[in-house]
Amino acid sequence: MADKDTFLHLARPLGPAPIGAQPSTAPVSVVIQPQAIFSILDHALRRPSDQDRVIGTLLGTRSEDGTEVEIRNCYAVPHTETAEQVEVDMDYQKQMLALHLRANPREVLVGWYATSSELNTFSALIQNFYGQQGDGTWPHPAVHLTVSTVPGQEIESRTYISAPIGVTAERAADSCLFIPVPHELKYGEAEKSGLELISSAKDREDRSQPIITDLEALERAVEHVLDMLERVSNYVNNVLDEEAEPSSALGQFLMNALSLAPKVDPSDIERDFNNHIQDVLVVSYLANTIRTQIDLSNRLATAALTLGTGDALTGEGGQRDGDRQQGGRGGRGGGGRGRQQRQQEA
Amino acid sequence: MPGPTTTLLIEGSFEELADELAQYIDNLKKSQGDESSDIQGECATLLKENKKDEVLKKLVMGGQALNQAPEKEFIAAYNLLIHLVRQSPNLPMFLPKICAHLSAPISSSPANGGGLALSILGTVFNTLPKDHLEMRYHILLAILRVIRATSNFETLRPQLKQLDKWLEEWEMDEVEDRKLYLAVSDVAADAGEDEQAYIYLLRALRTFASEEVSSPEARELSLRALKSAFTHPSHYDFQDLTDLDSIQALRNSDPIYFQLLEIFNSDLLDDFNDFKDEHEGWIEEVGLDGVALNRKMRLLTLASIAASTGQTRSLPYAHIAKALQIPPEDVEMWVIDVIRAGLVEGKLSQLNQTFLIHRSTYRVFGENQWREVASRLDMWRNSLVGVLQVIQQEKGRFMQDKEEEANRVEQKLEQATRGQGRGGGKGKPRAMIDDDMD
């Protein structure tokens, strides 16, 4: 996201409060989940060529006092805009909202988005529509999210809530003041690494990217950490050579981070390691034994099959195995197994 | 890409809107019993003569009446006023008046008055045109006044991180920066946020240029910072103070304070006791809490001796008891206190009567500490390089194995096809062999 203008958000306009609660002017903050942004961008890509911006409804959750809004989902709403008038398909919006609420009752209507950073009087109209009593977000303010979608430029997002303006009812109906509110895009580690993988394919000719294995990921991570260590020790060496200004806060922080390694006696480590090795050895020995047992019973089972006797000798495991063989593929299958076995031994 | 320049969206000409607002204010005043008010009439005449600024002056002066507006209409009416004022070229002329009105208590809404005023001031702050950006400073000061009066520090806290950026943008001089920092510090102190108050006090101190460091104002602020640092229950880092020029200037003007600071910065409890003997009664005289100072000094001393253990990283109880001048049975309590203060991390071994230190804070971060950091970094890097080698080796071997296996399968396949050729059309020679085996 590009650098943006700073603003101050101290209080939200006083809204009507639910009965029994004090109306409050506590500031609002908005959290946006990336899938909502993706779906907005997708909508912007598929917009009709003659439309500058498209709009849609934002769904999400709101904390009880209304100070925190989380935008989780959204859907497009058709609308047409000309120089003189704006038309929003309200029936469609209502139907879609009802359907969404049926599928996911916890995600409520929180506001609307537009795919351009511009605010105009139509924005005010739509904002008032979304914030109205009845179908709107009333008594909470509707959140307006603008996502700029100018090709070749950074994507910029802004969030607003609105306050009334004007002293007469008619004036207030088609105008409003947009109050910028702070917002934050939140995504988890897993989403981030997934996206990184996808976006790394964009520079390749065939637009494909193989998924890296755990081992490769580990290798990369180790190299990454080595790089960072290199940078830090460069700084520290510079400080020691009196080339860089020492910052005791930074040093203290480094020291704290480096002290996180637990203090353990080498003899303790050796003992624990040996204990662990013994455990591993026992497990691997047991695993081998079991494997041998299975092989053995396999052979006995197929042998019994060809000879037609010897069930008593094969034991329980062999018995079951033999049964399956009989019910399943018969002698040929047994032969196949035998072959596999031989290949392993080779 | 800058944000939208205007967020106030209202249709209607200046004249219409001004007329509506004037009427509204008149009505408000009349409901208060002030029948003589006729702003609407006066505005109408002025509008005819096209004196917009005069109209605005009237409206802004009448704005005081808005403080009595019902809380639901308050914001809407004020927003309209801001919208009108913004259109004037003489914007800076009106804003101080508006700020003053908003700083006054809002009589119609005792519970939410502060929030309402803050909301309007925030709007004024945000909608200021680019060429009047420096006005934001004065509005911010007004905002701080309102916040202080309504004890609303919580709403301010998330915004404070933008302060530096703003100050940079506004290009204010140091005196004004300092005024702002002090205002923030006062607000924080009133809200009981001693830590924040202290941080902003320090920032205010940093604004003193080197030639002003011994001015009476600088001295007063420095002493204030010193005192709050000494008595603050969870502040243990004095190095930031000693680095300040204005504090260094105290060395000449208030040597006793400076001596005490040096003791707290790097010395041990013994030195503190010597200091107390030397300046008997001084601590009480200047109003410092002797018990708290003693306690703090003990914690700092324990941190110091923990940091000086070096590679052994363990401290016998007896040593701690001696350094802190406490009975041995109290050692564990003190260690727990110092861990809670975040100066040291470690575990107590009652069996061995020692304190095993994981991490300790260095009160003075000198060259030796940097060397320690460098050596630990090297150690970490070396072991990581080792790990990387193992990984690469294993990976290479895995690739090799895989290749060999592929080769083997290929060979087998070749053999099989050759065998098939020899067998001369026999269906499945391999299966046949298997069957024979079984």
XYZ file of C-alpha atoms in Angstrom, chain B residues 22-433:
412
model
C -27.990 31.706 10.380
C -31.632 30.815 10.803
C -30.710 27.792 12.869
C -28.512 29.839 15.185
C -31.251 32.432 15.554
C -33.720 29.744 16.549
C -31.303 28.361 19.081
C -30.752 31.760 20.606
C -34.447 32.466 20.713
C -35.113 29.236 22.535
C -32.578 30.440 25.094
C -34.565 33.580 25.607
C -32.407 35.871 23.509
C -35.072 37.425 21.306
C -32.924 40.199 19.913
C -30.708 37.936 17.804
C -31.124 38.474 14.085
C -28.102 36.939 12.480
C -30.194 35.804 9.564
C -31.282 39.328 8.766
C -27.803 40.745 9.164
C -26.347 37.996 7.012
C -28.916 38.519 4.325
C -27.953 42.171 3.954
C -24.267 41.355 3.980
C -24.757 38.588 1.431
C -26.418 41.046 -0.880
C -23.334 43.206 -0.650
C -21.283 40.065 -1.276
C -19.225 40.386 1.899
C -18.727 36.725 2.548
C -16.089 37.203 5.194
C -18.357 39.497 7.159
C -21.071 36.839 7.005
C -18.670 34.225 8.236
C -17.569 36.464 11.056
C -21.167 36.795 12.165
C -21.710 33.059 11.913
C -18.565 32.168 13.785
C -19.361 34.634 16.532
C -22.841 33.168 16.737
C -21.251 29.736 16.844
C -21.072 30.001 20.586
C -24.796 29.348 20.645
C -24.174 26.016 18.944
C -22.763 24.735 22.211
C -26.349 24.629 23.410
C -27.606 22.722 20.395
C -29.119 19.289 21.074
C -26.383 16.665 20.818
C -27.915 15.032 17.761
C -27.839 18.249 15.744
C -24.583 19.511 17.141
C -22.251 17.699 14.763
C -24.375 18.363 11.706
C -24.544 22.091 12.426
C -20.858 22.413 13.166
C -19.922 20.475 10.058
C -21.931 22.944 8.037
C -20.092 25.822 9.686
C -16.751 24.208 8.865
C -17.855 23.685 5.310
C -18.685 27.368 4.970
C -15.534 28.567 6.682
C -13.386 26.378 4.487
C -14.494 28.309 1.439
C -13.127 31.549 2.781
C -9.638 32.657 1.771
C -9.118 33.973 5.304
C -9.526 30.610 6.945
C -6.822 31.117 9.616
C -8.740 34.126 10.899
C -11.760 32.066 11.968
C -10.243 28.860 13.236
C -8.896 30.120 16.590
C -12.387 31.349 17.435
C -13.966 28.022 16.529
C -11.344 26.175 18.563
C -12.023 28.410 21.535
C -15.748 27.743 21.289
C -15.188 24.028 21.084
C -12.846 24.065 24.056
C -15.622 25.478 26.176
C -17.864 22.869 27.777
C -20.795 21.813 25.669
C -23.784 22.447 27.848
C -26.323 20.318 26.021
C -24.365 17.099 26.380
C -22.532 16.727 29.668
C -21.740 13.046 29.098
C -20.494 13.163 25.525
C -19.495 16.798 25.191
C -15.814 15.936 25.050
C -16.357 13.338 22.378
C -18.461 15.707 20.305
C -15.915 18.490 20.529
C -13.107 16.070 19.670
C -15.036 14.792 16.713
C -15.486 18.327 15.317
C -11.890 19.294 16.041
C -10.769 16.109 14.332
C -12.785 17.098 11.287
C -11.266 20.575 11.278
C -7.832 19.008 11.597
C -8.422 16.560 8.767
C -10.088 18.937 6.343
C -7.568 21.761 6.554
C -6.457 22.675 3.053
C -2.874 21.877 2.110
C -1.667 25.485 2.245
C -2.755 25.928 5.846
C -1.161 22.770 7.175
C 0.722 24.606 9.890
C -2.659 25.531 11.412
C -2.949 21.905 12.370
C -0.480 22.543 15.152
C -2.758 24.998 16.897
C -5.735 22.742 16.406
C -3.791 19.861 17.884
C -3.018 21.983 20.921
C -6.720 22.756 21.256
C -7.458 19.044 20.946
C -4.960 18.295 23.698
C -6.652 20.879 25.909
C -10.027 19.231 25.371
C -8.583 15.789 25.969
C -6.997 16.949 29.184
C -10.212 18.540 30.370
C -12.269 15.455 29.599
C -9.562 12.902 30.520
C -9.750 11.085 27.229
C -6.149 9.969 26.888
C -7.124 6.535 25.593
C -8.501 8.025 22.384
C -5.299 9.950 21.832
C -2.886 7.083 22.391
C -3.150 5.392 18.963
C -2.623 8.749 17.239
C 0.584 9.654 19.053
C 2.786 7.667 16.735
C 2.005 10.103 13.954
C 3.230 13.026 15.999
C 6.781 12.997 14.665
C 5.623 12.905 11.083
C 3.306 15.819 11.649
C 5.936 17.903 13.360
C 8.220 17.250 10.443
C 5.530 18.284 7.996
C 4.628 21.456 9.803
C 8.244 22.579 10.144
C 7.662 24.190 13.497
C 10.519 25.626 15.495
C 11.843 23.950 18.609
C 9.954 26.067 21.100
C 6.655 25.032 19.555
C 7.689 21.390 19.328
C 8.535 21.509 22.973
C 5.216 23.083 23.834
C 3.408 20.263 22.060
C 5.490 17.546 23.710
C 4.908 19.084 27.112
C 1.185 19.308 26.444
C 1.130 15.593 25.558
C 3.193 14.822 28.627
C 0.781 16.739 30.835
C -2.222 14.978 29.346
C -0.550 11.625 29.919
C 0.417 12.517 33.467
C -3.156 13.547 34.240
C -4.382 10.234 32.884
C -1.974 8.381 35.154
C 0.212 7.227 32.265
C 3.531 7.979 33.901
C 5.557 6.078 31.350
C 4.114 8.034 28.404
C 4.387 11.281 30.323
C 8.045 10.550 30.936
C 8.739 9.681 27.303
C 7.266 12.939 26.066
C 9.022 14.896 28.764
C 12.300 13.467 27.470
C 11.359 14.447 23.943
C 10.641 17.951 25.108
C 14.090 17.994 26.703
C 15.694 16.902 23.469
C 14.343 19.975 21.715
C 16.699 22.241 23.643
C 19.498 23.410 21.415
C 22.985 23.099 22.833
C 23.287 26.769 23.722
C 20.051 26.775 25.713
C 20.775 23.748 27.846
C 21.554 25.776 30.945
C 18.567 28.076 30.654
C 16.238 28.130 33.673
C 13.491 26.474 31.661
C 15.745 23.636 30.599
C 16.927 23.202 34.158
C 13.408 23.041 35.509
C 12.322 20.467 32.948
C 15.461 18.415 33.481
C 14.877 18.278 37.190
C 11.300 17.270 36.578
C 12.398 14.459 34.301
C 15.039 13.350 36.791
C 12.606 13.224 39.661
C 10.022 11.277 37.751
C 12.687 8.846 36.575
C 13.930 8.322 40.135
C 10.535 7.684 41.611
C 8.856 5.853 38.739
C 8.388 2.292 39.984
C 9.175 0.581 36.678
C 11.767 2.808 35.101
C 15.282 1.436 35.346
C 17.107 2.825 32.355
C 18.943 6.021 33.152
C 21.264 6.017 30.210
C 18.813 7.970 28.024
C 18.875 10.700 30.645
C 22.638 10.925 30.966
C 22.910 11.272 27.189
C 20.885 14.476 27.209
C 22.762 17.758 26.992
C 20.375 19.542 29.285
C 20.914 16.886 31.948
C 24.654 17.135 31.530
C 24.258 20.850 32.164
C 22.976 20.000 35.642
C 26.484 18.890 36.522
C 27.276 22.549 37.175
C 23.970 23.908 38.367
C 22.785 21.021 40.582
C 25.765 18.776 41.323
C 23.968 16.720 43.956
C 21.217 15.704 41.577
C 23.768 14.801 39.003
C 25.744 12.736 41.474
C 22.604 10.812 42.360
C 21.881 10.239 38.695
C 25.340 8.825 38.137
C 24.879 6.478 41.050
C 21.595 5.257 39.629
C 23.098 4.938 36.211
C 26.021 2.708 36.978
C 26.931 2.365 40.653
C 25.983 -0.099 43.345
C 24.110 0.067 46.629
C 27.280 0.796 48.619
C 27.848 3.959 46.636
C 24.273 4.989 47.220
C 24.704 4.541 50.975
C 27.876 6.608 50.875
C 25.936 9.288 49.032
C 23.247 9.250 51.693
C 25.823 9.618 54.460
C 27.462 12.459 52.644
C 24.274 14.403 51.983
C 22.246 13.522 55.013
C 18.646 14.696 54.850
C 18.967 15.913 51.252
C 16.663 13.275 49.819
C 13.843 14.216 52.161
C 14.569 17.870 51.590
C 13.956 17.746 47.844
C 10.885 15.592 48.303
C 12.124 12.266 46.959
C 10.830 9.027 48.460
C 13.798 7.514 50.258
C 12.267 4.046 50.615
C 11.453 3.820 46.921
C 14.949 4.974 45.993
C 16.486 2.354 48.260
C 14.386 -0.370 46.745
C 15.187 0.709 43.224
C 18.865 0.840 44.007
C 18.752 -2.724 45.329
C 17.073 -3.974 42.173
C 19.613 -2.169 40.018
C 22.468 -3.538 42.070
C 21.179 -7.058 41.656
C 20.911 -6.488 37.897
C 24.473 -5.235 37.838
C 25.977 -8.185 39.675
C 23.896 -10.541 37.544
C 25.297 -8.928 34.425
C 28.856 -9.155 35.694
C 28.814 -12.939 36.158
C 29.985 -13.441 32.593
C 30.100 -16.939 31.179
C 29.310 -18.825 34.391
C 25.892 -17.179 34.494
C 25.136 -18.156 38.054
C 25.120 -16.309 41.349
C 25.318 -17.880 44.809
C 22.719 -16.633 47.286
C 25.383 -15.485 49.720
C 26.852 -13.138 47.147
C 23.442 -11.568 46.472
C 22.722 -11.165 50.165
C 26.028 -9.410 50.700
C 25.670 -7.046 47.759
C 22.112 -6.059 48.625
C 22.773 -5.938 52.360
C 19.822 -8.158 53.136
C 19.415 -11.341 55.217
C 19.966 -14.533 53.164
C 16.373 -15.702 53.622
C 15.127 -12.615 51.730
C 17.268 -13.282 48.674
C 14.624 -15.188 46.787
C 12.035 -12.446 47.281
C 14.418 -9.862 45.886
C 15.337 -12.038 42.940
C 11.671 -12.541 42.154
C 11.159 -8.772 42.348
C 14.002 -8.088 39.985
C 12.697 -10.690 37.540
C 9.272 -9.066 37.708
C 10.869 -5.717 36.967
C 12.188 -7.264 33.747
C 15.837 -6.563 34.508
C 16.947 -10.183 34.743
C 15.600 -13.538 33.655
C 16.646 -16.774 35.205
C 15.742 -19.497 37.622
C 16.403 -20.066 41.270
C 17.929 -23.301 42.377
C 17.069 -23.808 46.030
C 19.024 -27.024 46.128
C 22.320 -25.435 45.096
C 21.481 -22.048 46.661
C 22.292 -20.315 43.399
C 20.521 -18.123 40.920
C 20.977 -19.288 37.304
C 20.807 -16.329 34.973
C 19.371 -16.632 31.469
C 19.410 -12.997 30.572
C 20.370 -9.839 32.344
C 20.128 -6.177 31.524
C 23.350 -4.230 31.276
C 22.991 -0.875 32.882
C 25.851 0.519 30.888
C 26.187 -0.911 27.426
C 29.870 -0.539 26.720
C 32.392 -1.991 24.354
C 32.672 -5.254 26.257
C 28.958 -5.820 25.810
C 29.229 -5.145 22.095
C 32.033 -7.679 21.906
C 29.854 -10.165 23.699
C 27.081 -9.551 21.177
C 29.522 -9.988 18.311
C 30.885 -13.251 19.669
C 27.423 -14.664 20.273
C 26.376 -13.667 16.784
C 29.409 -15.434 15.371
C 28.611 -18.526 17.349
C 25.068 -18.542 16.091
C 26.164 -18.040 12.521
C 28.720 -20.797 12.679
C 26.260 -23.299 14.021
C 23.726 -22.286 11.401
C 26.296 -22.730 8.658
C 26.864 -26.219 10.028
C 23.164 -26.948 9.900
C 22.988 -25.674 6.343
C 25.838 -27.933 5.318
C 24.130 -30.956 6.800
C 20.929 -30.072 4.998
C 22.663 -29.633 1.676
C 24.613 -32.852 2.103
C 21.492 -34.794 2.909
C 19.702 -33.203 0.017
C 22.532 -34.127 -2.343
C 22.530 -37.676 -1.110
C 18.789 -37.893 -1.464
C 19.038 -36.692 -5.068
C 21.776 -39.197 -5.755
C 19.763 -42.029 -4.280
C 16.804 -41.042 -6.334
C 18.873 -40.987 -9.480
C 20.352 -44.373 -8.759
C 16.971 -45.840 -8.160
C 15.706 -44.390 -11.413
C 18.693 -45.913 -13.180
C 18.027 -49.252 -11.608
C 14.411 -49.236 -12.650
C 15.489 -48.351 -16.152
C 17.951 -51.207 -16.214
C 15.337 -53.610 -15.020
C 12.942 -52.389 -17.628
C 15.591 -52.898 -20.262
C 16.271 -56.375 -19.043
C 12.599 -57.105 -19.070
C 12.143 -55.942 -22.640
C 15.195 -57.889 -23.670
C 13.803 -60.908 -21.855
C 10.525 -60.402 -23.626
C 12.268 -60.312 -26.939
C 14.053 -63.546 -26.120
C 10.888 -65.154 -24.830
C 9.406 -64.736 -28.287
C 5.878 -63.516 -27.599
C 5.306 -65.255 -24.319
C 2.656 -63.268 -22.416
C 4.158 -62.297 -19.103
C 7.479 -63.857 -18.494
C 8.119 -62.185 -15.181
C 4.838 -63.252 -13.718
C 5.581 -66.762 -14.834
C 8.833 -66.759 -12.946
